[in-house]
Short mmCIF file of C-alpha atoms and ligand atoms in Angstrom, two decimals:
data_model
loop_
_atom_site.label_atom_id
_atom_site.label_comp_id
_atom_site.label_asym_id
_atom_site.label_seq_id
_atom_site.Cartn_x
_atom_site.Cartn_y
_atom_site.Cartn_z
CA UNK A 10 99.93 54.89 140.13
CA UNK A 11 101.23 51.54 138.45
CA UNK A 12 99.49 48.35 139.06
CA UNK A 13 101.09 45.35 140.43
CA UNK A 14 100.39 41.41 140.56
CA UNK A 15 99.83 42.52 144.08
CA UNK A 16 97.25 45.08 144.09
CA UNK A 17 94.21 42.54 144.38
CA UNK A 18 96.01 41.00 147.42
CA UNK A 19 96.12 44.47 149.64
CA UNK A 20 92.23 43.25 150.16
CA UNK A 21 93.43 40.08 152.78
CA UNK A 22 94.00 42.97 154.94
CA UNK A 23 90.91 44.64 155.34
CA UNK A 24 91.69 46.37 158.83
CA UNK A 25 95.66 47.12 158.23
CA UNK A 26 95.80 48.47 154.71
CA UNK A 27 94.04 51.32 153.22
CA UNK A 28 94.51 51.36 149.73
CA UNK A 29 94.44 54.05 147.05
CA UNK A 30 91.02 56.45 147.96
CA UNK A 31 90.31 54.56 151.06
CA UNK A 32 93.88 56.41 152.48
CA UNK A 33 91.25 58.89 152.50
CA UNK A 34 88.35 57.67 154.14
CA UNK A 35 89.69 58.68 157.77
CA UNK A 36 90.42 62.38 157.08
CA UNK A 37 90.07 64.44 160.14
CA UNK A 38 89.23 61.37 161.93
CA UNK A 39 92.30 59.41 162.56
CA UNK A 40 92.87 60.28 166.16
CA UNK A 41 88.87 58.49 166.70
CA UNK A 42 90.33 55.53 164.84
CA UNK A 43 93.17 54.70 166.36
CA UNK A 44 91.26 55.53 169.91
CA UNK A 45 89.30 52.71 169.45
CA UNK A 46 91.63 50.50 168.24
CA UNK A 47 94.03 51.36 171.43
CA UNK A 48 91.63 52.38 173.61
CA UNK A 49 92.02 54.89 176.48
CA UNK A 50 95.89 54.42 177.29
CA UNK A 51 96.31 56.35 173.27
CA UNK A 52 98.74 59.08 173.73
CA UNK A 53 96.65 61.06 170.63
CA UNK A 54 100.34 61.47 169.19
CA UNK A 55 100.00 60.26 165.12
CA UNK A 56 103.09 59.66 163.34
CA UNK A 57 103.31 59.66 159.77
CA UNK A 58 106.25 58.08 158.24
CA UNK A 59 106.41 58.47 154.18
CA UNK A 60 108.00 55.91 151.97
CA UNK A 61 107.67 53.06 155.33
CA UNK A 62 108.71 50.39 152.51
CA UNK A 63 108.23 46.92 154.53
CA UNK A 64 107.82 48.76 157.60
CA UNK A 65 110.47 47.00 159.61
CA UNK A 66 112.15 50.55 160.96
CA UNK A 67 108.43 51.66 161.55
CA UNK A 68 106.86 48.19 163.29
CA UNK A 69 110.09 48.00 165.68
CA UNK A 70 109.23 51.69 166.73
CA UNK A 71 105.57 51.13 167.14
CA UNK A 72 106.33 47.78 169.00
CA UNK A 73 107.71 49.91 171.76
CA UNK A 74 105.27 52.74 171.85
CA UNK A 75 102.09 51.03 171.81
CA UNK A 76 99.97 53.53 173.11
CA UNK A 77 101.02 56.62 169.79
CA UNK A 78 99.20 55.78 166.68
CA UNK A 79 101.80 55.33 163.18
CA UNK A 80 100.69 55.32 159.58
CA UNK A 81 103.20 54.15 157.11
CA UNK A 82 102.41 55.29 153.81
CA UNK A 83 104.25 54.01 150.48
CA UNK A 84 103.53 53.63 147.20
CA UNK A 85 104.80 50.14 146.00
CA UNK A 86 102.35 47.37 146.29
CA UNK A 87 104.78 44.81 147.01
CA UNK A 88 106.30 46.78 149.57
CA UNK A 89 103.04 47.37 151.78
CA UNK A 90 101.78 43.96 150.84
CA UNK A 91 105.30 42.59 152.59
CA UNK A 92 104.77 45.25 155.86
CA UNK A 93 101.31 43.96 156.49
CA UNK A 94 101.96 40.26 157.89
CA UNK A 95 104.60 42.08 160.08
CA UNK A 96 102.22 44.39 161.59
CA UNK A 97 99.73 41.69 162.10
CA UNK A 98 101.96 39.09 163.78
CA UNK A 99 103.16 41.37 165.98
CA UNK A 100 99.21 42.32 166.73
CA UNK A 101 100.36 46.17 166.49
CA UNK A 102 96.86 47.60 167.09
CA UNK A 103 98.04 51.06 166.65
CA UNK A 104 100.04 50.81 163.23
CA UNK A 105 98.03 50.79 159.99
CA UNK A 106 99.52 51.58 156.10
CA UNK A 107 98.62 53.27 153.27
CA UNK A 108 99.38 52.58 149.80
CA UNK A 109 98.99 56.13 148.66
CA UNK A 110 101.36 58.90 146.94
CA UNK A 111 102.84 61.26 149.57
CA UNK A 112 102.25 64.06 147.40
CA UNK A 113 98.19 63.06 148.29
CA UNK A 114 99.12 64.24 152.58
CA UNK A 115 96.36 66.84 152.17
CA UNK A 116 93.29 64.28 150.85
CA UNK A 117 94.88 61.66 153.89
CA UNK A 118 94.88 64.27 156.96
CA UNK A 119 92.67 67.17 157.97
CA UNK A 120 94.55 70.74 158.99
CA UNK A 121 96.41 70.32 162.04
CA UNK A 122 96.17 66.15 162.11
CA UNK A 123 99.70 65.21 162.32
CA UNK A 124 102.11 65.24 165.32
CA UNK A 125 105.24 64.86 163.15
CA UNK A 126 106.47 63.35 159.61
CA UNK A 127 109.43 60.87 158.94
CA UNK A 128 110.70 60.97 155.71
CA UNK A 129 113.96 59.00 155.71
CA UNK A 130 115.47 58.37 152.64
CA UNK A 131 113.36 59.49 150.28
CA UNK A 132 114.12 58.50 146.26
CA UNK A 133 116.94 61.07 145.20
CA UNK A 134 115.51 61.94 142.14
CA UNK A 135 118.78 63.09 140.84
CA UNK A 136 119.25 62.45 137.33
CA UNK A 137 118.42 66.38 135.48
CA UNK A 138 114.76 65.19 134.02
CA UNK A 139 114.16 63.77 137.74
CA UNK A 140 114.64 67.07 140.00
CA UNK A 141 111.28 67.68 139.20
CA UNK A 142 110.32 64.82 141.05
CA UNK A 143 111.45 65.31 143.85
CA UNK A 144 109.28 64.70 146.97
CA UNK A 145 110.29 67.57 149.41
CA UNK A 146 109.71 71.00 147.33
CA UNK A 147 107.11 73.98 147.88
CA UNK A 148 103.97 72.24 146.86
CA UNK A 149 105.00 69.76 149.28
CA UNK A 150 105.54 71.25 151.82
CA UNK A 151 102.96 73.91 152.14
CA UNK A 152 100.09 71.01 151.95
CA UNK A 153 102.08 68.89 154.71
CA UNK A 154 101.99 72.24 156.81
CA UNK A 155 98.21 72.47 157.24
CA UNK A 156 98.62 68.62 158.20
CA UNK A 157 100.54 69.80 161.40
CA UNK A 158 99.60 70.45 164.40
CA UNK A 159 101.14 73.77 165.82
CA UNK A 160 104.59 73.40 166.80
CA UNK A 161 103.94 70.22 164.78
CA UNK A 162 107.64 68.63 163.08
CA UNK A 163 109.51 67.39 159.93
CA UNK A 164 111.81 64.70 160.51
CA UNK A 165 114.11 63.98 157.39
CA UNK A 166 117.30 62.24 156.07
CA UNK A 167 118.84 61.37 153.47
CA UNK A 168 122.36 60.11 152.47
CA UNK A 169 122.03 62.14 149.38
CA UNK A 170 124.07 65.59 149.75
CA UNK A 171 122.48 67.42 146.87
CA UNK A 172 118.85 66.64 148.11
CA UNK A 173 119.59 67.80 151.91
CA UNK A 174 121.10 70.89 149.74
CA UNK A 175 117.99 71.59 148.25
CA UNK A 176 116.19 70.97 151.52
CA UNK A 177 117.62 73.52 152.92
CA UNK A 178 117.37 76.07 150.34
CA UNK A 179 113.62 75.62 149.61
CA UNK A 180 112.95 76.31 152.69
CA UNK A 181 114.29 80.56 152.45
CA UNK A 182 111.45 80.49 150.23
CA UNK A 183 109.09 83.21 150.98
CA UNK A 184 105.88 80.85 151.35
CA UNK A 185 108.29 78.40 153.51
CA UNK A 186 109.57 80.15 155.95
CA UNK A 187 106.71 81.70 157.16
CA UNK A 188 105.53 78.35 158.04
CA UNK A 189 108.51 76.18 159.17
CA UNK A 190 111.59 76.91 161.40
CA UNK A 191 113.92 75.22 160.37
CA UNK A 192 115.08 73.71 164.16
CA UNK A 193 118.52 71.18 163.06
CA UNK A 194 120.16 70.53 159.72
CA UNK A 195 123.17 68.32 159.99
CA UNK A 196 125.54 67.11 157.37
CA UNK A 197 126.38 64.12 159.82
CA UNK A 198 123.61 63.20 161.72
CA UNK A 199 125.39 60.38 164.31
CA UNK A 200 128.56 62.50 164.44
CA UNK A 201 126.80 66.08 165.45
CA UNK A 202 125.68 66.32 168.95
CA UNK A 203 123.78 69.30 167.74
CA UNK A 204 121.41 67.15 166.32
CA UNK A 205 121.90 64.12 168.28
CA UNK A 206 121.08 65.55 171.85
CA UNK A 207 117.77 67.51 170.31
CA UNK A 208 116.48 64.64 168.97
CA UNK A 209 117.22 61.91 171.99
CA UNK A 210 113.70 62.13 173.05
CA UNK A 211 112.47 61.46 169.76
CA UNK A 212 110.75 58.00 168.70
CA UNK A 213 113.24 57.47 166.44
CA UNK A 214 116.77 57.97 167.86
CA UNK A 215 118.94 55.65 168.23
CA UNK A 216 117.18 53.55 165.40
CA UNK A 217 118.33 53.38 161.88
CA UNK A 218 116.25 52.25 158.49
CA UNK A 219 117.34 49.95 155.81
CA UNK A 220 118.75 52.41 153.72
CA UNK A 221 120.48 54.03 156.21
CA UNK A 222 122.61 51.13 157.65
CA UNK A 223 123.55 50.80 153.98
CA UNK A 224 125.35 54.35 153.56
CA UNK A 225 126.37 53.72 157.12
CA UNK A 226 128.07 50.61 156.49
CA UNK A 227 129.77 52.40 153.61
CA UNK A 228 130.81 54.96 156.14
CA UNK A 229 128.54 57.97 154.50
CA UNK A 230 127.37 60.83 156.46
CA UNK A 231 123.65 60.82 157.00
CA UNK A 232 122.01 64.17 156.74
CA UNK A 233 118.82 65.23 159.02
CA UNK A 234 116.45 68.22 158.83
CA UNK A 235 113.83 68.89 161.43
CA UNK A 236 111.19 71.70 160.49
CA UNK A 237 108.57 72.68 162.94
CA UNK A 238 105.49 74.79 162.12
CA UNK A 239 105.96 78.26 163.26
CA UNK A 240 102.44 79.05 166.02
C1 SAM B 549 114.91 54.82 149.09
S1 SAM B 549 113.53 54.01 149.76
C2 SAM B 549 113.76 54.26 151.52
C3 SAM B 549 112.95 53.31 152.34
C4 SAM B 549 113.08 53.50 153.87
N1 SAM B 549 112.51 54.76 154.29
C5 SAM B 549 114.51 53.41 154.32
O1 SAM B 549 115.07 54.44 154.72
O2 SAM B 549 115.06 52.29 154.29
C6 SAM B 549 112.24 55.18 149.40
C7 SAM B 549 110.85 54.62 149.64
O3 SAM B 549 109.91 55.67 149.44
C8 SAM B 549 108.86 55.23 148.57
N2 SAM B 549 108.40 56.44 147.87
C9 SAM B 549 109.14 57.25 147.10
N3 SAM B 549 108.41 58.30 146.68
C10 SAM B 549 107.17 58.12 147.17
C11 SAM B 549 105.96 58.87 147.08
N4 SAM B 549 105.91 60.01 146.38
N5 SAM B 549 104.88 58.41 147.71
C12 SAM B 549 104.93 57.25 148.43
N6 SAM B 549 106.05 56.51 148.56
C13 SAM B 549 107.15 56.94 147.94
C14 SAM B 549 109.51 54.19 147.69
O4 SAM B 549 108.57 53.29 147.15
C15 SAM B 549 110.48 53.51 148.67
O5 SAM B 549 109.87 52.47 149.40
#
């Protein structure tokens, strides 16, 4: 990963950030950490939210469910080096970030770790050398399937039609669809009551990210997939 004028400050937060291989260091073990950080009111729900950026979308969420653990995971210095005064001055207790690559889920969480996974907006990747790159493809998803718990969940949207596109259609793969159902995919996520009213109950509804409010302002559909690990 590429260094940053910022990398030797992620150390001022000793407790809050987990840089590089010490995003590993609690594999298999989160749901011990964060219960004695919270202490006995923790809901042993852990939320994973990949490419959290300054963690303003994730830190408003946690504020109001103090008692489920979040990890915010992204791979700019500068951006986790920005989320981490946030998360400490509002004393979140059960938020803590990583400043890992996504594509690492499988060296951060032991098999069946994770309650569910945001990944809202992730980089498009759409330029012909880039499709490679992108985030959410086989590899992908098969190692953030043994992360899940059963009946565990994938949470994703993007503005971009061609990636929700290929969402979709990796997931009639052979390997993929004997893991995930996928449960919603909406080409207008705030417009669709079929995936508004299924996801009501979800930490996330009625709460939009930086990027979102963007192509939202600019009147662009938002599109949503929700995958849940077959039993
Ligand atoms: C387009 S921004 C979206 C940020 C935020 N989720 C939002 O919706 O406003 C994508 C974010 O994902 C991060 N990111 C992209 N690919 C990543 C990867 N493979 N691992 C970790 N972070 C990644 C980027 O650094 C960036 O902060």
């Amino acid at each position: 990963m590429p260094r940053s004028n910022y990398s030797h400050r992620l150390i001022e937060y000793p407790d809050l950030i987990f840089p590089d291989d010490q995003a590993f260091k609690h594999r298999a073990h989160w749901r011990d950490f964060f219960s004695s950080r919270i202490g006995p009111s923790f809901k042993d729900q852990l939320i994973f939210e990949i490419g959290c950026n300054d963690a303003t979308f994730l830190t408003t969420i946690a504020q109001k469910n103090p008692t489920t653990a979040f990890i915010g995971l992204d791979w700019k210095v500068k951006a986790i080096y920005d989320a981490a005064p946030r998360v400490a001055d509002m004393k979140l207790t059960n938020v803590v970030l990583l400043r890992a690559r996504a594509q690492d889920i499988a060296k951060i969480f032991g098999a069946g770790e994770l309650d569910e996974i945001w990944i809202f907006h992730p980089d498009p990747c759409d330029r012909e050398v880039e499709l490679q790159n992108r985030l959410i493809a086989e590899p992908f998803l098969l190692a953030a399937h043994e992360t899940l718990k059963p009946n565990g969940s994938v949470h994703l949207k993007t503005d971009h039609a061609g990636y929700y596109h290929s969402v979709v259609g990796v997931l009639s793969m052979d390997l993929l669809a004997q893991r995930f159902d996928l449960t919603i995919a909406s080409s207008n996520y705030w417009h669709d009551p079929t995936a508004i009213l299924p996801t009501a109950h979800r930490y996330f509804a009625n709460e939009t990210t930086a990027f979102e409010r963007r192509f939202m302002k600019k009147r662009q559909p938002i599109y949503y997939v929700e995958l849940r690990t077959k039993p």
